[in-house]
Amino acid sequence: AGADTGCLIILRNDQLLTQARTDDNLVGVFDAPQPVSKQDLPLSLLNYVKRTLELLVLDDIRLDSRFNHDPYILSANPSSLLCVPILKRDKLVGLLYLENRLISDVFSPERVDLLQTLASQVAISMENAELYDSLEAKVEQRTLELSKKNRELQQTQKQLVEAEKMASLGQLVAGVAHEINTPIGVSYTAATHFSRQTQNLLRVFESGQVKKKDMTKFLSLAGETNDQLVAN
């Protein structure tokens, strides 16, 4: 384009930030955009284009009273300057700044047309990058949500398995308890009845009125009780 220095400047939260810079064919792209410094670029000129959205071509900056007092202009003393607003749907998203420090009238109409076309492509690229970043963020967020849901599902599954185990154990215990309680109950009833009959026989024996039939009945009951206890 005829320049020896150039910058791609983006607009973020109404602040101008340097995204990329080239000097003497060396191109640097910043991972984190840097705030524009008045020592590095003509802030008065950049803010003018930011405000007016006008393409600005200065064939000899020293003759323009609007900007020739700018600290950068006074220090770097460039000859030709060009600043192209980068627009996306008529909204400013950045600036393309070029300068030639030695030659005046370097930015011909053909070069300006080329740079305006380039600025349009830059706007499209920036929009695509924003869409990609947005999509990437949504994918990451969705992945985190799915990961969380998966952990919750695994936890629920674990709880269901534990609940099923406890239910099965409860059924087993209930079955065992039923199998045990029935013979214990029968044995307890038989033993209780035998104990009462033993107490009755002792009272009769102590009174001296015990008879053969009482002993026969008691011995028969003892045998039946013994049979029930052995069976259970």
PDB file of C-alpha atoms in Angstrom:
ATOM      1  CA  ALA A   1       0.000   0.000   0.000  1.00  0.00           C
ATOM      2  CA  GLY A   2       3.045   2.270   0.047  1.00  0.00           C
ATOM      3  CA  ALA A   3       3.349   2.489   3.831  1.00  0.00           C
ATOM      4  CA  ASP A   4       6.304   1.605   6.032  1.00  0.00           C
ATOM      5  CA  THR A   5       4.251   1.332   9.256  1.00  0.00           C
ATOM      6  CA  GLY A   6       0.752   0.051   9.862  1.00  0.00           C
ATOM      7  CA  CYS A   7      -1.616  -0.893  12.673  1.00  0.00           C
ATOM      8  CA  LEU A   8      -4.826  -2.817  12.987  1.00  0.00           C
ATOM      9  CA  ILE A   9      -6.788  -1.142  15.785  1.00  0.00           C
ATOM     10  CA  ILE A  10      -9.953  -2.633  17.235  1.00  0.00           C
ATOM     11  CA  LEU A  11     -12.697  -0.894  19.185  1.00  0.00           C
ATOM     12  CA  ARG A  12     -13.708  -2.620  22.402  1.00  0.00           C
ATOM     13  CA  ASN A  13     -15.929  -1.005  25.030  1.00  0.00           C
ATOM     14  CA  ASP A  14     -15.390   2.304  23.209  1.00  0.00           C
ATOM     15  CA  GLN A  15     -11.615   1.985  23.732  1.00  0.00           C
ATOM     16  CA  LEU A  16      -9.079   1.837  20.902  1.00  0.00           C
ATOM     17  CA  LEU A  17      -6.740  -1.165  21.198  1.00  0.00           C
ATOM     18  CA  THR A  18      -3.819  -2.170  18.988  1.00  0.00           C
ATOM     19  CA  GLN A  19      -4.349  -5.747  17.762  1.00  0.00           C
ATOM     20  CA  ALA A  20      -1.508  -5.946  15.225  1.00  0.00           C
ATOM     21  CA  ARG A  21       1.362  -3.769  14.071  1.00  0.00           C
ATOM     22  CA  THR A  22       3.912  -3.870  11.293  1.00  0.00           C
ATOM     23  CA  ASP A  23       7.196  -1.980  11.077  1.00  0.00           C
ATOM     24  CA  ASP A  24       9.785  -2.520   8.338  1.00  0.00           C
ATOM     25  CA  ASN A  25       8.053  -5.704   7.128  1.00  0.00           C
ATOM     26  CA  LEU A  26       7.979  -7.193  10.647  1.00  0.00           C
ATOM     27  CA  VAL A  27       4.449  -8.070  11.725  1.00  0.00           C
ATOM     28  CA  GLY A  28       3.449  -8.443  15.368  1.00  0.00           C
ATOM     29  CA  VAL A  29       0.049  -9.725  16.526  1.00  0.00           C
ATOM     30  CA  PHE A  30      -0.813  -9.236  20.186  1.00  0.00           C
ATOM     31  CA  ASP A  31      -2.509 -12.069  22.060  1.00  0.00           C
ATOM     32  CA  ALA A  32      -4.009  -9.398  24.299  1.00  0.00           C
ATOM     33  CA  PRO A  33      -4.777  -6.131  22.450  1.00  0.00           C
ATOM     34  CA  GLN A  34      -2.793  -3.191  23.797  1.00  0.00           C
ATOM     35  CA  PRO A  35      -4.309   0.238  24.589  1.00  0.00           C
ATOM     36  CA  VAL A  36      -3.287   2.834  22.013  1.00  0.00           C
ATOM     37  CA  SER A  37      -0.561   5.093  23.356  1.00  0.00           C
ATOM     38  CA  LYS A  38      -0.036   8.699  22.306  1.00  0.00           C
ATOM     39  CA  GLN A  39       3.687   7.897  22.048  1.00  0.00           C
ATOM     40  CA  ASP A  40       3.025   5.177  19.439  1.00  0.00           C
ATOM     41  CA  LEU A  41       0.150   6.597  17.364  1.00  0.00           C
ATOM     42  CA  PRO A  42      -1.561   9.933  16.639  1.00  0.00           C
ATOM     43  CA  LEU A  43      -4.484   9.743  19.051  1.00  0.00           C
ATOM     44  CA  SER A  44      -6.079  12.980  17.845  1.00  0.00           C
ATOM     45  CA  LEU A  45      -6.284  11.620  14.290  1.00  0.00           C
ATOM     46  CA  LEU A  46      -7.586   8.195  15.387  1.00  0.00           C
ATOM     47  CA  ASN A  47     -10.267   9.763  17.597  1.00  0.00           C
ATOM     48  CA  TYR A  48     -11.314  12.014  14.717  1.00  0.00           C
ATOM     49  CA  VAL A  49     -11.924   9.024  12.429  1.00  0.00           C
ATOM     50  CA  LYS A  50     -13.577   7.154  15.294  1.00  0.00           C
ATOM     51  CA  ARG A  51     -15.988  10.057  15.773  1.00  0.00           C
ATOM     52  CA  THR A  52     -16.714  10.929  12.117  1.00  0.00           C
ATOM     53  CA  LEU A  53     -16.338   7.444  10.526  1.00  0.00           C
ATOM     54  CA  GLU A  54     -14.602   9.214   7.620  1.00  0.00           C
ATOM     55  CA  LEU A  55     -11.759   7.831   5.548  1.00  0.00           C
ATOM     56  CA  LEU A  56      -8.817  10.148   6.189  1.00  0.00           C
ATOM     57  CA  VAL A  57      -5.934  10.587   3.713  1.00  0.00           C
ATOM     58  CA  LEU A  58      -3.262  13.186   4.508  1.00  0.00           C
ATOM     59  CA  ASP A  59      -0.655  13.702   1.828  1.00  0.00           C
ATOM     60  CA  ASP A  60       1.446  15.980   4.035  1.00  0.00           C
ATOM     61  CA  ILE A  61       0.508  15.901   7.700  1.00  0.00           C
ATOM     62  CA  ARG A  62       2.676  18.929   8.479  1.00  0.00           C
ATOM     63  CA  LEU A  63       0.266  21.128   6.527  1.00  0.00           C
ATOM     64  CA  ASP A  64      -2.865  19.984   8.381  1.00  0.00           C
ATOM     65  CA  SER A  65      -3.547  22.207  11.391  1.00  0.00           C
ATOM     66  CA  ARG A  66      -6.010  19.732  12.870  1.00  0.00           C
ATOM     67  CA  PHE A  67      -3.343  17.171  13.716  1.00  0.00           C
ATOM     68  CA  ASN A  68       0.133  18.655  13.248  1.00  0.00           C
ATOM     69  CA  HIS A  69       0.227  19.540  16.949  1.00  0.00           C
ATOM     70  CA  ASP A  70      -0.323  15.900  17.998  1.00  0.00           C
ATOM     71  CA  PRO A  71       2.547  14.641  20.271  1.00  0.00           C
ATOM     72  CA  TYR A  72       3.170  11.628  18.050  1.00  0.00           C
ATOM     73  CA  ILE A  73       3.186  13.734  14.867  1.00  0.00           C
ATOM     74  CA  LEU A  74       5.670  16.131  16.433  1.00  0.00           C
ATOM     75  CA  SER A  75       7.889  13.284  17.572  1.00  0.00           C
ATOM     76  CA  ALA A  76       7.799  10.809  14.645  1.00  0.00           C
ATOM     77  CA  ASN A  77       7.345  13.474  11.932  1.00  0.00           C
ATOM     78  CA  PRO A  78       5.610  11.213   9.367  1.00  0.00           C
ATOM     79  CA  SER A  79       4.901  12.517   5.875  1.00  0.00           C
ATOM     80  CA  SER A  80       1.821  10.637   4.602  1.00  0.00           C
ATOM     81  CA  LEU A  81      -0.963   9.243   6.775  1.00  0.00           C
ATOM     82  CA  LEU A  82      -4.041   7.168   6.037  1.00  0.00           C
ATOM     83  CA  CYS A  83      -6.759   5.941   8.405  1.00  0.00           C
ATOM     84  CA  VAL A  84      -9.606   3.710   7.209  1.00  0.00           C
ATOM     85  CA  PRO A  85     -12.613   3.058   9.464  1.00  0.00           C
ATOM     86  CA  ILE A  86     -13.537  -0.637   9.645  1.00  0.00           C
ATOM     87  CA  LEU A  87     -17.316  -0.841   9.661  1.00  0.00           C
ATOM     88  CA  LYS A  88     -19.660  -3.745  10.277  1.00  0.00           C
ATOM     89  CA  ARG A  89     -23.237  -2.875   9.345  1.00  0.00           C
ATOM     90  CA  ASP A  90     -22.377   0.824   9.582  1.00  0.00           C
ATOM     91  CA  LYS A  91     -20.977   0.341  13.089  1.00  0.00           C
ATOM     92  CA  LEU A  92     -17.326   1.030  13.819  1.00  0.00           C
ATOM     93  CA  VAL A  93     -15.401  -2.047  14.952  1.00  0.00           C
ATOM     94  CA  GLY A  94     -11.853  -0.873  14.274  1.00  0.00           C
ATOM     95  CA  LEU A  95      -9.391   1.259  12.332  1.00  0.00           C
ATOM     96  CA  LEU A  96      -6.712   0.508   9.765  1.00  0.00           C
ATOM     97  CA  TYR A  97      -3.883   3.006  10.196  1.00  0.00           C
ATOM     98  CA  LEU A  98      -0.947   3.396   7.764  1.00  0.00           C
ATOM     99  CA  GLU A  99       1.835   5.903   7.439  1.00  0.00           C
ATOM    100  CA  ASN A 100       4.924   6.647   5.382  1.00  0.00           C
ATOM    101  CA  ARG A 101       7.551   8.576   7.261  1.00  0.00           C
ATOM    102  CA  LEU A 102       9.566   9.669   4.231  1.00  0.00           C
ATOM    103  CA  ILE A 103       7.332  10.189   1.196  1.00  0.00           C
ATOM    104  CA  SER A 104       4.410  12.557   0.712  1.00  0.00           C
ATOM    105  CA  ASP A 105       1.398  11.822  -1.518  1.00  0.00           C
ATOM    106  CA  VAL A 106       2.104   8.079  -1.281  1.00  0.00           C
ATOM    107  CA  PHE A 107      -1.512   6.925  -0.867  1.00  0.00           C
ATOM    108  CA  SER A 108      -2.889   7.055  -4.398  1.00  0.00           C
ATOM    109  CA  PRO A 109      -6.608   6.525  -5.165  1.00  0.00           C
ATOM    110  CA  GLU A 110      -5.832   2.985  -6.369  1.00  0.00           C
ATOM    111  CA  ARG A 111      -4.093   2.150  -3.092  1.00  0.00           C
ATOM    112  CA  VAL A 112      -6.922   3.728  -1.094  1.00  0.00           C
ATOM    113  CA  ASP A 113      -9.480   1.588  -2.973  1.00  0.00           C
ATOM    114  CA  LEU A 114      -7.385  -1.491  -2.216  1.00  0.00           C
ATOM    115  CA  LEU A 115      -7.209  -0.616   1.471  1.00  0.00           C
ATOM    116  CA  GLN A 116     -10.954   0.014   1.670  1.00  0.00           C
ATOM    117  CA  THR A 117     -11.547  -3.437   0.181  1.00  0.00           C
ATOM    118  CA  LEU A 118      -9.077  -4.854   2.687  1.00  0.00           C
ATOM    119  CA  ALA A 119     -10.914  -3.089   5.530  1.00  0.00           C
ATOM    120  CA  SER A 120     -14.182  -4.722   4.399  1.00  0.00           C
ATOM    121  CA  GLN A 121     -12.473  -8.124   4.489  1.00  0.00           C
ATOM    122  CA  VAL A 122     -11.076  -7.345   7.928  1.00  0.00           C
ATOM    123  CA  ALA A 123     -14.598  -6.546   9.181  1.00  0.00           C
ATOM    124  CA  ILE A 124     -15.851  -9.904   7.864  1.00  0.00           C
ATOM    125  CA  SER A 125     -12.899 -11.735   9.427  1.00  0.00           C
ATOM    126  CA  MET A 126     -13.466 -10.031  12.770  1.00  0.00           C
ATOM    127  CA  GLU A 127     -17.153 -10.963  12.685  1.00  0.00           C
ATOM    128  CA  ASN A 128     -16.282 -14.574  11.846  1.00  0.00           C
ATOM    129  CA  ALA A 129     -13.760 -14.631  14.702  1.00  0.00           C
ATOM    130  CA  GLU A 130     -16.379 -13.293  17.129  1.00  0.00           C
ATOM    131  CA  LEU A 131     -18.893 -15.898  15.942  1.00  0.00           C
ATOM    132  CA  TYR A 132     -16.275 -18.622  16.331  1.00  0.00           C
ATOM    133  CA  ASP A 133     -15.406 -17.431  19.835  1.00  0.00           C
ATOM    134  CA  SER A 134     -19.090 -17.277  20.726  1.00  0.00           C
ATOM    135  CA  LEU A 135     -19.688 -20.758  19.324  1.00  0.00           C
ATOM    136  CA  GLU A 136     -16.609 -22.093  21.102  1.00  0.00           C
ATOM    137  CA  ALA A 137     -17.823 -20.574  24.381  1.00  0.00           C
ATOM    138  CA  LYS A 138     -21.282 -22.099  23.888  1.00  0.00           C
ATOM    139  CA  VAL A 139     -19.775 -25.513  23.107  1.00  0.00           C
ATOM    140  CA  GLU A 140     -17.589 -25.275  26.216  1.00  0.00           C
ATOM    141  CA  GLN A 141     -20.575 -24.234  28.331  1.00  0.00           C
ATOM    142  CA  ARG A 142     -22.695 -27.047  26.897  1.00  0.00           C
ATOM    143  CA  THR A 143     -19.877 -29.532  27.537  1.00  0.00           C
ATOM    144  CA  LEU A 144     -19.686 -28.397  31.162  1.00  0.00           C
ATOM    145  CA  GLU A 145     -23.463 -28.727  31.520  1.00  0.00           C
ATOM    146  CA  LEU A 146     -23.433 -32.225  30.011  1.00  0.00           C
ATOM    147  CA  SER A 147     -20.525 -33.208  32.244  1.00  0.00           C
ATOM    148  CA  LYS A 148     -22.461 -31.971  35.277  1.00  0.00           C
ATOM    149  CA  LYS A 149     -25.597 -33.806  34.165  1.00  0.00           C
ATOM    150  CA  ASN A 150     -23.527 -36.964  33.629  1.00  0.00           C
ATOM    151  CA  ARG A 151     -22.092 -36.710  37.146  1.00  0.00           C
ATOM    152  CA  GLU A 152     -25.583 -36.167  38.552  1.00  0.00           C
ATOM    153  CA  LEU A 153     -26.873 -39.167  36.567  1.00  0.00           C
ATOM    154  CA  GLN A 154     -24.028 -41.338  37.843  1.00  0.00           C
ATOM    155  CA  GLN A 155     -24.766 -40.220  41.402  1.00  0.00           C
ATOM    156  CA  THR A 156     -28.475 -40.946  40.957  1.00  0.00           C
ATOM    157  CA  GLN A 157     -27.672 -44.338  39.453  1.00  0.00           C
ATOM    158  CA  LYS A 158     -25.400 -45.098  42.406  1.00  0.00           C
ATOM    159  CA  GLN A 159     -28.142 -44.069  44.838  1.00  0.00           C
ATOM    160  CA  LEU A 160     -30.677 -46.263  43.018  1.00  0.00           C
ATOM    161  CA  VAL A 161     -28.305 -49.236  43.157  1.00  0.00           C
ATOM    162  CA  GLU A 162     -27.751 -48.648  46.882  1.00  0.00           C
ATOM    163  CA  ALA A 163     -31.502 -48.309  47.424  1.00  0.00           C
ATOM    164  CA  GLU A 164     -32.097 -51.557  45.517  1.00  0.00           C
ATOM    165  CA  LYS A 165     -29.459 -53.293  47.616  1.00  0.00           C
ATOM    166  CA  MET A 166     -31.074 -52.046  50.828  1.00  0.00           C
ATOM    167  CA  ALA A 167     -34.516 -53.110  49.603  1.00  0.00           C
ATOM    168  CA  SER A 168     -33.234 -56.592  48.726  1.00  0.00           C
ATOM    169  CA  LEU A 169     -31.480 -56.830  52.087  1.00  0.00           C
ATOM    170  CA  GLY A 170     -34.664 -55.712  53.837  1.00  0.00           C
ATOM    171  CA  GLN A 171     -36.674 -58.406  52.053  1.00  0.00           C
ATOM    172  CA  LEU A 172     -34.056 -61.006  52.951  1.00  0.00           C
ATOM    173  CA  VAL A 173     -34.046 -59.938  56.605  1.00  0.00           C
ATOM    174  CA  ALA A 174     -37.854 -59.942  56.686  1.00  0.00           C
ATOM    175  CA  GLY A 175     -37.927 -63.443  55.199  1.00  0.00           C
ATOM    176  CA  VAL A 176     -35.322 -64.718  57.637  1.00  0.00           C
ATOM    177  CA  ALA A 177     -37.139 -63.063  60.529  1.00  0.00           C
ATOM    178  CA  HIS A 178     -40.386 -64.728  59.463  1.00  0.00           C
ATOM    179  CA  GLU A 179     -38.708 -68.116  59.202  1.00  0.00           C
ATOM    180  CA  ILE A 180     -37.171 -67.656  62.657  1.00  0.00           C
ATOM    181  CA  ASN A 181     -40.110 -66.027  64.420  1.00  0.00           C
ATOM    182  CA  THR A 182     -42.581 -68.847  63.651  1.00  0.00           C
ATOM    183  CA  PRO A 183     -40.638 -71.712  65.326  1.00  0.00           C
ATOM    184  CA  ILE A 184     -39.502 -69.405  68.129  1.00  0.00           C
ATOM    185  CA  GLY A 185     -43.095 -68.425  68.769  1.00  0.00           C
ATOM    186  CA  VAL A 186     -44.245 -72.055  68.811  1.00  0.00           C
ATOM    187  CA  SER A 187     -41.330 -73.027  71.069  1.00  0.00           C
ATOM    188  CA  TYR A 188     -42.018 -70.081  73.393  1.00  0.00           C
ATOM    189  CA  THR A 189     -45.706 -71.003  73.649  1.00  0.00           C
ATOM    190  CA  ALA A 190     -44.895 -74.656  74.339  1.00  0.00           C
ATOM    191  CA  ALA A 191     -42.242 -73.804  76.918  1.00  0.00           C
ATOM    192  CA  THR A 192     -44.562 -71.311  78.647  1.00  0.00           C
ATOM    193  CA  HIS A 193     -47.380 -73.887  78.827  1.00  0.00           C
ATOM    194  CA  PHE A 194     -44.969 -76.562  80.139  1.00  0.00           C
ATOM    195  CA  SER A 195     -43.657 -74.107  82.756  1.00  0.00           C
ATOM    196  CA  ARG A 196     -47.185 -73.426  84.024  1.00  0.00           C
ATOM    197  CA  GLN A 197     -48.002 -77.132  84.194  1.00  0.00           C
ATOM    198  CA  THR A 198     -44.750 -77.745  86.075  1.00  0.00           C
ATOM    199  CA  GLN A 199     -45.704 -75.079  88.643  1.00  0.00           C
ATOM    200  CA  ASN A 200     -49.149 -76.674  89.023  1.00  0.00           C
ATOM    201  CA  LEU A 201     -47.618 -80.148  89.565  1.00  0.00           C
ATOM    202  CA  LEU A 202     -45.231 -78.730  92.178  1.00  0.00           C
ATOM    203  CA  ARG A 203     -48.133 -77.222  94.111  1.00  0.00           C
ATOM    204  CA  VAL A 204     -50.043 -80.516  94.015  1.00  0.00           C
ATOM    205  CA  PHE A 205     -46.902 -82.425  95.038  1.00  0.00           C
ATOM    206  CA  GLU A 206     -46.269 -80.071  97.967  1.00  0.00           C
ATOM    207  CA  SER A 207     -49.845 -80.579  99.153  1.00  0.00           C
ATOM    208  CA  GLY A 208     -49.265 -84.335  99.246  1.00  0.00           C
ATOM    209  CA  GLN A 209     -52.191 -84.993  96.899  1.00  0.00           C
ATOM    210  CA  VAL A 210     -50.303 -85.915  93.759  1.00  0.00           C
ATOM    211  CA  LYS A 211     -51.778 -88.913  91.928  1.00  0.00           C
ATOM    212  CA  LYS A 212     -50.528 -91.316  89.310  1.00  0.00           C
ATOM    213  CA  LYS A 213     -52.736 -89.790  86.646  1.00  0.00           C
ATOM    214  CA  ASP A 214     -51.222 -86.359  87.387  1.00  0.00           C
ATOM    215  CA  MET A 215     -47.717 -87.703  86.828  1.00  0.00           C
ATOM    216  CA  THR A 216     -48.799 -89.544  83.674  1.00  0.00           C
ATOM    217  CA  LYS A 217     -50.398 -86.404  82.271  1.00  0.00           C
ATOM    218  CA  PHE A 218     -47.295 -84.330  83.145  1.00  0.00           C
ATOM    219  CA  LEU A 219     -44.902 -86.829  81.579  1.00  0.00           C
ATOM    220  CA  SER A 220     -47.029 -86.919  78.420  1.00  0.00           C
ATOM    221  CA  LEU A 221     -46.981 -83.116  78.267  1.00  0.00           C
ATOM    222  CA  ALA A 222     -43.207 -83.118  78.819  1.00  0.00           C
ATOM    223  CA  GLY A 223     -42.778 -85.493  75.900  1.00  0.00           C
ATOM    224  CA  GLU A 224     -44.973 -83.397  73.595  1.00  0.00           C
ATOM    225  CA  THR A 225     -43.150 -80.216  74.618  1.00  0.00           C
ATOM    226  CA  ASN A 226     -39.798 -81.834  74.028  1.00  0.00           C
ATOM    227  CA  ASP A 227     -40.909 -83.024  70.616  1.00  0.00           C
ATOM    228  CA  GLN A 228     -42.047 -79.486  69.644  1.00  0.00           C
ATOM    229  CA  LEU A 229     -38.781 -77.898  70.841  1.00  0.00           C
ATOM    230  CA  VAL A 230     -36.679 -80.454  68.957  1.00  0.00           C
ATOM    231  CA  ALA A 231     -38.771 -80.029  65.807  1.00  0.00           C
ATOM    232  CA  ASN A 232     -38.377 -76.232  65.862  1.00  0.00           C
TER     233      ASN A 232
END
